[in-house]
C-alpha cells in the first residue's frame, strides 16, 4: 500500500458501491444525475466506463426524459429540495417514468428532506436510499477541491456576515464528505496571524469541528476503527502566501496551465482535456521542471524511433543509424510523417505540442527576464546570493517590455509591492504608466488590501501580523531557511535559477510532520498529546516514482541536457549531484510509489487552503509525501492559474452584488 489516492477511492465508491451494486432482474438500468452530481461524476470517471456496467443511458434530472417503465433507475443527486421534488414528480404520476428507484445522495440528507420523501407516496418505488458522502472533487491522487471558485469574494470582501457564513458552511460540509470518505476524524488547527480567533480560518475550523462532533454523536461507527494515528487537518488561506499565485512556475503542469490556459484562453481545450492519470507520460512528468520534461519526451521519442524498424523505414533511416531528434519542431514534423503509427502519435503528439507552445511563448515574452526579477524579489536575493540593491532598476525593463503581456507586468509589479512592503502612491502611478496598465489593473493592486497586503510604507496591514519573529512563515525568512538546509544536504526543492521560491504551504506540511508548526500562528481547536501524532524528526531515504512502466531519469546515469539550452534552464547542482543529472526528486504526482503503508509512519497530514490553491502548491504535497514518507493530502476551495487569480483581484472590490464576470470560465 502506498499513499492514499483520492481518485481511486472515488472511482470505487461510484463504480463498485453504486453502479455495480444495483443489479436489477432485467440486467439493464439507467442513471439519472443532477448538475452537481454530473460535475462530480465527470471528475471521477468517463461516461463510457459507466455505460459498460449495463447502464443503457445517463440522463439529466431536469431535462425532459422519455419513460422507461420496465427499467430501474439509479438516481445520483444532490440532497436538496429541488432535486428531491423532481424525483418525487417522476413517480407521482399515473405512469411513473421507471420501474423502481435506487437513490444515492452525494452528501448527507437532512431529516426534513427525508420526511418529505417518506410523505410523498414514492417509498414503494425506492429499493435503496444511501448517502455517498463524496461531495468534493478529487483532482489528483493527493489533491481535492470543494468547488467554490468564487469563495474569495465571500471570504475577503463579504457583502454580509451571512454570505461569508454560508460559503464557510458549504466548505465545512464538503470537507466533512472528504473526511467520511477517507474515514478520518482529525485534530484541527488553523491559521490565525492576528491571534484573535476571529478570521475565516478560525470560523471554518470551528464549523468543521461542530460537524464532526455531531456526526460522531449520531453515527456510532464514525470514525471507523483504525490501527493508525488520527490525522491532522491544518486550515490556512490564500493570504498566507501571496507570492505563489503570482510567480511564473516552470514545472510542466504549472507552466502549461499558466501559458496555455491563462490570459482568457479556453480551459476546456480538447488538446488538454485528455491529460489525466490515464496518460502515462503526463502522470510521470507533470511535476518535473519543464527542461527535464522536454528532455524526457525527446529521449523517449528518439528511443521509439531507434527500436521501431517500420518507423525508421518510413523516415528513410533504415540503412543508417537513427539520427535522433534534436528539437521540438523536428519531433512535430516527424509525427506528421508517420500517420500510420496512431498509438505512438496519441502518446506523444499532445506533449510535443505543449512543449513547443510553451517554449515559443517563453521566448516571445522574455520570461527569462521576467521570472528572474520575480524570483529575486520573492526570495530576497539574486542567483549568486546577493541582496538586490536596485530592485527598481531590474523592474523597469519588465514593465517596459513591448512583448510582455499586461498579466506578466501586473504580476511582477504586485510582487514588487509585496516584497517592498508597500510603495508610495506617486511611485505606483509612475510604474503603472510605464507598464501601460489599465485602470482595472490598478484596481487589482488596490484590492490587495483585502488580503492584508501593505500597499504603502508604514501602513498597517489588515489581518496579517508583520512580526519578524515569525520569519519561518514569511517569504524571505523561508528562503533563508532553505539556504541553511542546502549547506548540510541536497534539497528536493527545484535547484533552478528561475525556480528558487518554495511555496510557504510546504513549510506547514514539514513543520506539522515534525510537530514544530507554530502554536501561536496555527493554534489547535483541540490540541492532542505529542504521542498521538507520530513525530518525524528526520526524513527517511527518498524513494522513486514510476508510472506504468515509464521510469524517471536515473541520477547515476544522467541524460544530457544540451549545453545550448536557453538561460531559463540553468540549474545549480545540489550537493552530491551532477550538473546534468535528472531531477529524481521531482515528484511524479500520481506515479506509483514503492508499495509501503505510509500511514504507519505517522498521522496523515491534510492541508486545506481557503481562497484558492496553485499548481506549485499542489506539487509540494507530493514532494513532502515522498521526502518524509507520510500520507499527505492538500485541498482548497478551488485551483487557479495566475490569470484567474488576477481576474479575481481585479473584481474583488465588487463583492457578490452582481452577476460576476468570472462565472463563465469557472462553471
XYZ file of C-alpha atoms in Angstrom:
667
model
C 0.000 0.000 0.000
C 1.274 3.498 -0.812
C -0.125 6.978 -0.258
C -3.876 7.477 -0.328
C -5.287 8.033 -3.814
C -8.462 10.088 -3.618
C -9.225 9.372 -7.260
C -9.060 5.607 -6.695
C -11.291 5.863 -3.625
C -13.896 7.910 -5.508
C -13.841 5.559 -8.505
C -14.508 2.630 -6.222
C -17.350 4.469 -4.498
C -19.077 5.274 -7.781
C -18.410 2.184 -9.885
C -18.498 -0.531 -7.223
C -20.570 0.846 -4.351
C -23.200 2.461 -6.562
C -23.337 1.385 -10.221
C -22.340 -2.279 -9.825
C -24.254 -2.615 -6.564
C -27.548 -2.200 -8.426
C -28.334 -5.497 -10.161
C -31.942 -5.483 -11.419
C -33.585 -8.679 -12.667
C -33.755 -7.249 -16.170
C -29.955 -6.694 -16.097
C -30.215 -3.201 -17.610
C -30.583 0.060 -15.679
C -30.464 3.842 -16.160
C -28.507 6.560 -14.378
C -30.151 9.915 -13.612
C -27.994 12.786 -12.349
C -28.497 16.436 -11.457
C -25.980 19.193 -12.258
C -23.857 18.871 -9.117
C -23.687 15.087 -9.340
C -22.813 15.239 -13.047
C -19.869 17.515 -12.286
C -18.572 15.120 -9.641
C -19.124 12.149 -11.937
C -17.163 13.736 -14.788
C -14.211 14.252 -12.464
C -14.291 10.643 -11.242
C -14.687 8.515 -14.359
C -15.629 8.579 -18.025
C -19.189 8.075 -19.216
C -18.092 5.047 -21.224
C -16.953 3.288 -18.051
C -20.425 3.680 -16.577
C -22.218 2.602 -19.748
C -20.143 -0.597 -19.763
C -21.802 -1.569 -16.447
C -25.176 -2.397 -18.102
C -26.285 1.225 -17.946
C -28.347 1.989 -21.040
C -28.260 5.787 -20.780
C -27.182 8.631 -18.479
C -29.974 11.214 -18.132
C -30.029 14.752 -16.706
C -32.602 15.051 -13.923
C -34.040 18.401 -15.013
C -34.219 17.642 -18.726
C -37.302 16.177 -20.346
C -36.789 12.410 -20.282
C -38.566 9.531 -22.021
C -40.266 6.940 -19.835
C -38.659 3.522 -19.343
C -41.344 1.772 -17.264
C -39.598 -1.597 -17.461
C -36.215 -0.372 -16.213
C -34.917 0.509 -12.758
C -33.119 3.833 -12.367
C -30.168 4.908 -10.246
C -30.634 8.485 -9.007
C -27.290 10.117 -8.204
C -28.426 13.514 -6.938
C -27.901 16.392 -4.505
C -29.927 16.202 -1.261
C -31.791 19.477 -1.762
C -35.448 20.404 -2.230
C -35.234 20.972 -5.972
C -33.709 17.601 -6.842
C -35.884 15.690 -4.386
C -39.064 17.340 -5.685
C -38.097 16.399 -9.236
C -37.509 12.797 -8.178
C -40.924 12.735 -6.491
C -42.541 14.107 -9.652
C -41.029 11.258 -11.702
C -43.044 8.716 -9.712
C -46.090 10.693 -8.550
C -47.923 10.405 -11.848
C -50.295 7.943 -13.465
C -47.436 6.228 -15.279
C -44.151 6.506 -13.353
C -41.094 7.053 -15.529
C -39.274 3.994 -14.181
C -39.974 0.626 -12.617
C -38.068 1.406 -9.401
C -35.514 3.822 -7.974
C -32.147 3.438 -6.231
C -31.310 6.829 -4.684
C -27.696 7.749 -3.939
C -27.196 11.223 -2.475
C -23.825 12.920 -2.973
C -23.836 14.045 0.682
C -25.857 13.675 3.878
C -29.645 14.057 3.755
C -31.361 16.352 6.259
C -34.151 14.836 8.353
C -36.737 17.269 6.964
C -35.973 16.190 3.396
C -36.055 12.528 4.385
C -39.528 13.108 5.851
C -40.522 14.832 2.626
C -39.667 11.672 0.673
C -41.497 9.421 3.152
C -44.672 11.501 2.930
C -44.570 11.748 -0.871
C -46.005 8.320 -1.577
C -42.929 7.258 -3.558
C -41.405 4.928 -0.964
C -42.937 1.852 -2.630
C -40.710 2.527 -5.646
C -37.489 3.065 -3.648
C -35.275 -0.005 -3.358
C -32.167 1.761 -1.999
C -31.526 5.121 -0.353
C -27.934 5.861 0.599
C -25.687 8.814 1.411
C -22.458 8.562 -0.603
C -20.617 11.465 1.070
C -18.479 12.243 -1.962
C -19.406 15.913 -2.331
C -15.893 17.011 -3.282
C -13.756 16.792 -6.402
C -10.660 14.609 -6.378
C -8.481 16.449 -8.882
C -5.463 14.213 -8.384
C -4.490 11.316 -6.116
C -3.482 13.727 -3.327
C -5.438 16.864 -4.299
C -9.103 17.813 -3.822
C -11.330 20.882 -4.048
C -14.737 21.691 -2.607
C -15.600 23.534 -5.843
C -16.262 27.051 -4.554
C -14.486 29.143 -7.223
C -15.964 32.461 -6.084
C -15.192 31.907 -2.398
C -12.540 34.704 -2.312
C -15.370 37.245 -2.602
C -17.235 35.993 0.457
C -14.042 35.304 2.430
C -12.186 38.581 1.871
C -14.945 41.046 0.914
C -18.276 39.613 2.043
C -21.404 41.640 1.360
C -22.666 40.400 4.728
C -21.644 38.127 7.572
C -24.375 35.739 6.438
C -22.840 35.433 2.951
C -19.454 34.529 4.392
C -21.007 32.094 6.846
C -22.943 30.355 4.057
C -19.814 29.697 1.993
C -17.844 28.574 5.038
C -20.688 26.195 5.922
C -20.623 24.769 2.383
C -16.878 24.299 2.631
C -17.195 22.626 6.042
C -19.818 20.153 4.822
C -17.786 19.239 1.736
C -14.607 18.776 3.769
C -16.721 16.582 6.043
C -17.610 14.484 2.975
C -13.897 14.002 2.316
C -13.220 13.009 5.928
C -16.075 10.496 5.937
C -14.847 9.046 2.647
C -11.296 8.506 3.953
C -12.506 7.551 7.447
C -10.804 10.331 9.406
C -11.811 12.428 12.414
C -8.751 14.690 12.515
C -7.249 17.049 15.024
C -7.777 20.526 13.558
C -5.582 23.601 13.631
C -5.955 26.867 11.750
C -4.054 29.919 10.529
C -4.597 32.813 12.950
C -1.946 35.525 12.357
C -3.768 38.164 14.404
C -4.299 35.832 17.358
C -7.900 36.904 17.895
C -9.533 33.678 16.677
C -11.958 35.632 14.526
C -10.595 35.100 10.998
C -12.144 32.941 8.261
C -9.799 30.027 9.007
C -10.848 30.004 12.664
C -14.515 30.160 11.687
C -14.151 27.264 9.257
C -12.214 25.217 11.817
C -14.971 25.619 14.412
C -17.735 24.884 11.898
C -15.977 21.711 10.811
C -15.309 20.630 14.406
C -19.024 21.066 15.171
C -19.944 18.975 12.115
C -17.562 16.215 13.241
C -18.871 16.298 16.812
C -22.480 15.958 15.638
C -21.573 13.147 13.258
C -19.816 11.216 16.000
C -22.932 11.538 18.180
C -25.408 10.275 15.589
C -23.145 7.677 13.965
C -21.554 5.351 16.477
C -19.473 3.772 13.699
C -17.672 7.019 12.880
C -14.779 7.248 12.874
C -14.235 3.639 11.892
C -11.789 1.584 13.980
C -8.233 2.157 12.801
C -4.747 0.962 13.633
C -3.348 4.343 12.569
C -2.918 7.612 14.443
C -5.560 10.280 13.937
C -4.949 12.655 11.062
C -4.124 16.342 11.428
C -6.010 18.921 9.354
C -4.383 22.350 9.005
C -6.586 25.133 7.621
C -4.853 28.113 6.042
C -5.929 30.713 3.482
C -4.661 32.486 0.388
C -3.323 35.485 2.309
C -0.708 33.221 3.932
C 1.290 33.164 0.677
C 0.519 35.754 -1.980
C 3.708 35.097 -3.939
C 2.792 31.571 -5.084
C -0.187 32.547 -7.303
C 1.782 35.381 -8.935
C 5.180 33.855 -9.716
C 5.850 32.163 -13.038
C 6.285 28.456 -12.324
C 8.304 26.263 -14.686
C 7.239 22.777 -13.779
C 5.415 21.089 -16.655
C 1.822 21.130 -15.379
C 2.010 24.617 -13.896
C 3.738 26.140 -16.926
C 1.175 24.638 -19.291
C -1.716 25.909 -17.169
C -0.153 29.358 -16.876
C 0.842 29.929 -20.508
C -1.643 27.845 -22.486
C -4.786 28.051 -20.361
C -4.229 31.535 -18.968
C -4.970 35.035 -20.239
C -8.551 34.154 -21.198
C -7.692 31.013 -23.196
C -10.175 28.147 -23.353
C -9.805 25.973 -20.268
C -11.789 23.175 -21.931
C -9.471 22.830 -24.937
C -9.678 19.222 -26.173
C -5.891 19.137 -26.541
C -5.520 19.267 -22.762
C -8.749 17.608 -21.628
C -7.186 14.165 -22.075
C -4.315 14.907 -19.708
C -5.141 12.738 -16.720
C -3.857 9.710 -14.850
C -4.581 7.530 -17.883
C -1.796 9.282 -19.787
C 1.415 7.629 -18.532
C 3.699 10.409 -19.772
C 1.619 13.106 -18.097
C 1.401 11.014 -14.966
C 5.173 10.812 -14.770
C 6.400 14.265 -15.762
C 3.724 16.784 -14.785
C 5.612 17.912 -11.674
C 9.058 17.865 -13.281
C 10.838 21.018 -14.295
C 9.984 21.885 -17.895
C 13.590 21.345 -19.024
C 13.564 17.783 -17.705
C 10.127 17.102 -19.171
C 11.238 18.242 -22.640
C 14.399 16.156 -22.427
C 12.489 13.072 -21.315
C 9.984 13.408 -24.177
C 12.801 13.948 -26.674
C 14.765 10.925 -25.490
C 11.677 8.689 -25.274
C 10.651 9.681 -28.785
C 14.153 9.054 -30.139
C 14.215 5.682 -28.401
C 10.929 4.721 -30.051
C 12.320 5.532 -33.478
C 15.534 3.604 -32.840
C 13.625 0.499 -31.711
C 10.907 0.542 -34.380
C 12.179 -0.526 -37.814
C 8.890 0.308 -39.536
C 9.105 3.888 -38.300
C 12.730 4.082 -39.407
C 11.760 2.834 -42.871
C 9.009 5.431 -43.093
C 11.563 8.135 -42.332
C 14.147 6.758 -44.726
C 16.565 5.854 -41.925
C 16.554 2.093 -42.445
C 20.117 1.917 -43.784
C 21.655 4.316 -41.329
C 21.847 4.641 -37.604
C 18.911 6.623 -36.205
C 19.632 10.302 -36.489
C 17.770 11.183 -33.310
C 15.570 14.158 -32.667
C 17.227 17.391 -31.635
C 14.320 19.811 -31.404
C 10.617 20.035 -30.648
C 9.924 21.167 -34.211
C 11.693 18.063 -35.546
C 9.538 15.873 -33.334
C 6.384 17.560 -34.569
C 7.469 17.209 -38.207
C 8.383 13.570 -37.643
C 4.939 12.825 -36.227
C 3.357 14.291 -39.353
C 5.466 11.917 -41.443
C 4.199 8.848 -39.580
C 0.386 8.845 -39.918
C 0.237 5.044 -39.665
C 1.576 4.956 -36.097
C -1.572 6.117 -34.335
C -0.694 4.717 -30.908
C 2.654 6.462 -30.913
C 1.094 9.691 -32.164
C -1.541 9.699 -29.447
C 1.172 9.088 -26.853
C 3.495 11.911 -27.873
C 1.657 14.475 -30.002
C -0.137 16.408 -27.261
C 3.051 16.681 -25.188
C 5.169 17.762 -28.128
C 2.612 20.476 -28.903
C 2.555 21.618 -25.279
C 6.341 21.799 -25.109
C 6.644 23.691 -28.376
C 3.934 26.221 -27.499
C 5.336 26.827 -24.009
C 8.869 27.271 -25.335
C 7.670 29.691 -28.014
C 5.729 31.835 -25.530
C 8.616 31.769 -23.068
C 10.959 33.185 -25.670
C 8.494 35.650 -27.186
C 7.521 37.169 -23.822
C 11.115 37.125 -22.491
C 10.023 35.239 -19.432
C 13.653 34.560 -18.540
C 13.980 38.245 -17.616
C 10.503 38.476 -16.079
C 10.855 35.359 -13.929
C 14.400 36.271 -12.892
C 13.202 39.577 -11.444
C 10.230 37.857 -9.790
C 12.453 35.254 -8.128
C 14.908 37.871 -6.841
C 12.050 39.833 -5.283
C 10.265 36.807 -3.823
C 13.373 35.233 -2.290
C 15.143 38.451 -1.325
C 18.350 37.580 -3.143
C 19.857 37.152 -6.589
C 21.066 33.868 -8.107
C 24.560 34.470 -6.716
C 23.241 35.032 -3.194
C 23.390 38.833 -3.075
C 20.605 41.061 -1.753
C 19.018 43.005 -4.664
C 20.115 46.606 -4.098
C 18.361 48.308 -7.009
C 15.218 46.273 -7.498
C 13.501 49.163 -9.251
C 16.188 49.169 -11.981
C 15.525 45.471 -12.619
C 11.768 46.031 -12.586
C 11.610 48.812 -15.205
C 12.706 46.648 -18.208
C 9.967 44.134 -17.337
C 7.287 46.817 -17.174
C 8.556 48.466 -20.373
C 8.826 45.204 -22.352
C 6.871 45.627 -25.614
C 6.412 41.864 -25.935
C 5.260 41.405 -22.350
C 1.574 40.849 -21.645
C -0.349 43.050 -19.195
C -0.685 39.974 -16.986
C 3.108 39.473 -16.840
C 3.652 43.133 -15.981
C 0.903 43.253 -13.371
C 2.130 40.075 -11.695
C 5.670 41.417 -11.431
C 4.543 44.818 -10.161
C 2.424 43.222 -7.438
C 5.334 41.006 -6.387
C 7.496 44.147 -6.168
C 4.930 45.895 -3.939
C 4.680 42.873 -1.642
C 8.469 42.476 -1.428
C 8.995 46.197 -0.730
C 6.265 46.117 1.940
C 4.445 48.858 0.090
C 5.446 51.786 -2.137
C 4.467 55.456 -2.280
C 1.343 56.361 -4.287
C 3.239 58.545 -6.748
C 5.746 55.747 -7.398
C 2.890 53.341 -8.020
C 1.334 55.740 -10.539
C 4.645 56.108 -12.398
C 5.135 52.353 -12.590
C 1.575 51.822 -13.832
C 2.198 54.405 -16.560
C 5.494 52.783 -17.518
C 3.775 49.417 -17.861
C 0.801 50.990 -19.679
C -1.575 49.115 -17.396
C -5.304 49.814 -17.263
C -7.499 51.257 -14.533
C -8.748 47.708 -13.956
C -5.151 46.562 -13.409
C -4.623 49.414 -10.967
C -7.739 48.265 -9.108
C -6.192 44.818 -8.716
C -3.334 46.436 -6.792
C -5.730 48.404 -4.606
C -7.659 45.205 -3.882
C -4.552 43.588 -2.395
C -5.598 45.315 0.821
C -8.420 42.771 1.166
C -5.715 40.112 1.603
C -3.935 42.184 4.239
C -1.132 43.310 1.904
C 0.637 46.537 2.890
C 0.305 48.953 -0.046
C 2.188 51.965 1.351
C 5.290 52.145 3.585
C 4.362 52.292 7.244
C 0.745 51.392 6.550
C -0.684 48.877 8.993
C -1.720 45.723 7.158
C -5.180 44.283 7.735
C -5.372 40.899 9.379
C -1.795 39.735 8.840
C 0.717 40.218 11.607
C 4.034 41.522 10.293
C 6.121 40.050 13.104
C 9.809 39.440 12.430
C 9.820 36.599 14.962
C 7.632 34.599 12.535
C 10.310 34.555 9.849
C 9.732 30.915 9.032
C 6.343 31.811 7.623
C 7.475 34.880 5.666
C 8.792 34.961 2.111
C 12.426 35.862 2.703
C 12.662 34.024 6.021
C 11.542 30.782 4.393
C 14.172 31.155 1.667
C 16.928 31.738 4.252
C 15.892 28.504 5.921
C 16.300 26.677 2.598
C 19.837 28.033 2.246
C 20.755 26.685 5.687
C 19.416 23.280 4.739
C 21.297 23.166 1.457
C 24.592 23.672 3.282
C 24.035 20.356 5.024
C 22.336 18.180 2.423
C 20.895 18.078 -1.060
C 17.419 19.557 -1.202
C 14.353 18.307 -3.014
C 13.376 21.906 -3.836
C 13.936 22.609 -7.514
C 17.522 23.955 -7.864
C 16.880 26.082 -10.957
C 17.653 29.788 -11.196
C 14.040 30.563 -12.097
C 12.552 28.107 -9.585
C 14.146 29.168 -6.298
C 10.994 30.161 -4.449
C 9.384 27.454 -2.308
C 5.642 27.869 -1.601
C 5.084 28.540 2.079
C 2.445 25.818 2.333
C 5.318 23.344 2.126
C 6.598 24.725 5.415
C 3.228 23.986 7.007
C 3.423 20.336 5.970
C 7.053 19.905 7.009
C 6.570 21.576 10.375
C 3.435 19.606 11.165
C 5.251 16.351 10.435
C 7.972 17.285 12.942
C 5.459 18.943 15.316
C 7.250 22.285 15.069
C 4.385 24.220 13.456
C 3.956 27.418 15.472
C 1.164 27.175 18.052
C 0.833 30.967 18.019
C 0.305 31.219 14.255
C -1.540 27.879 13.913
C -3.463 27.171 17.145
C -5.311 23.892 17.719
C -9.059 23.554 18.125
C -8.353 20.626 20.492
C -4.644 20.035 20.979
C -3.538 16.373 21.003
C -0.762 14.888 23.078
C 2.578 14.566 21.186
C 2.400 10.756 21.274
C -0.854 10.907 19.291
C 0.811 12.419 16.232
C 3.761 10.184 15.375
C 6.572 12.737 15.213
C 9.152 12.527 12.451
C 12.472 14.202 13.264
C 14.254 13.374 10.019
C 13.121 12.496 6.531
C 13.708 8.832 5.579
C 15.651 7.902 2.480
C 13.747 9.034 -0.587
C 12.169 6.576 -2.971
C 11.471 6.975 -6.638
C 8.269 7.446 -8.564
C 7.494 5.308 -11.597
C 4.326 5.060 -13.648
C 3.032 2.365 -15.983
C 6.492 1.181 -16.886
C 7.918 4.657 -17.503
C 10.953 5.202 -15.300
C 12.134 8.584 -14.067
C 15.648 9.721 -15.068
C 18.343 7.917 -13.101
C 20.822 10.323 -11.440
C 23.528 7.663 -11.693
C 23.137 7.592 -15.479
C 22.115 11.167 -16.226
C 20.681 12.141 -19.554
C 22.459 15.092 -21.165
C 20.746 18.455 -21.048
C 22.160 20.229 -24.082
C 24.672 22.987 -23.358
C 22.987 25.179 -25.952
C 19.764 25.395 -23.922
C 18.218 28.735 -23.010
C 19.216 30.522 -19.808
C 15.937 29.687 -18.085
C 17.014 26.040 -17.939
C 20.034 26.849 -15.754
C 20.098 24.898 -12.550
C 22.640 24.891 -9.801
C 23.647 21.346 -8.786
C 22.777 20.297 -5.281
C 25.447 18.750 -3.132
C 26.420 15.348 -4.478
C 24.535 15.773 -7.739
C 25.953 16.213 -11.218
C 25.010 19.362 -13.064
C 23.349 17.456 -15.863
C 21.663 14.918 -13.618
C 17.953 14.341 -13.891
C 15.869 15.629 -11.042
C 14.980 12.413 -9.324
C 13.345 14.344 -6.559
C 10.748 15.926 -8.807
C 7.555 14.258 -7.770
C 5.683 12.471 -10.470
C 2.356 13.240 -8.908
C 0.205 10.197 -9.251
C 3.038 7.940 -10.303
C 3.349 4.639 -8.498
C 5.298 4.781 -5.276
C 7.057 1.871 -3.683
C 4.382 -0.292 -2.142
C 4.515 0.579 1.516
C 1.999 1.805 4.033
C 2.897 5.463 4.598
C 0.292 5.839 7.330
C 2.348 3.623 9.607
C 4.939 6.403 9.706
C 2.656 8.870 11.486
C -0.537 10.872 11.255
C -1.941 11.633 7.830
C -1.436 15.341 7.059
C -4.303 17.225 5.395
C -3.874 20.884 4.434
C -6.832 22.960 3.289
C -6.408 26.426 1.773
C -9.363 28.804 1.830
C -9.454 31.112 -1.173
C -7.500 29.045 -3.666
C -4.546 26.834 -4.455
C -1.899 26.875 -7.189
C -0.262 24.075 -9.164
C 3.067 24.801 -7.497
C 1.437 24.277 -4.098
C -0.194 21.056 -5.293
C 3.243 19.780 -6.276
C 4.606 20.339 -2.764
C 2.193 17.750 -1.340
C 3.826 15.052 -3.481
C 7.311 16.263 -2.593
C 6.652 16.190 1.152
C 4.923 12.798 0.930
C 7.964 11.374 -0.830
C 10.650 13.019 1.290
C 9.036 12.293 4.653
C 7.264 9.093 3.596
C 3.995 10.337 5.035
C 0.484 10.369 3.658
C -0.212 13.977 2.620
C -3.407 15.423 1.109
C -3.894 19.028 0.033
C -7.169 20.728 -0.823
C -8.809 24.076 -1.396
C -11.937 25.891 -2.384
C -10.600 25.927 -5.967
C -7.394 25.641 -8.019
C -6.493 28.758 -10.038
C -3.814 29.621 -12.519
C -2.254 33.080 -12.259
C -4.550 34.722 -14.802
C -7.654 33.539 -12.957
C -6.218 34.766 -9.678
C -5.531 38.205 -11.184
C -9.074 38.341 -12.554
C -10.338 37.740 -9.027
C -8.098 40.534 -7.742
C -9.429 42.944 -10.364
C -13.043 42.415 -9.302
C -12.719 41.700 -5.595
C -13.995 45.152 -4.586
C -17.318 44.398 -6.293
C -18.135 41.555 -3.940
C -21.006 39.292 -4.989
C -23.542 42.047 -5.558
C -23.968 41.444 -9.285
C -23.624 38.652 -11.811
C -19.932 38.016 -11.836
C -17.738 38.159 -14.965
C -15.621 35.274 -13.675
C -18.506 32.812 -13.534
C -18.328 31.528 -17.158
C -14.789 30.124 -17.058
C -15.290 28.729 -13.563
C -18.584 26.990 -14.330
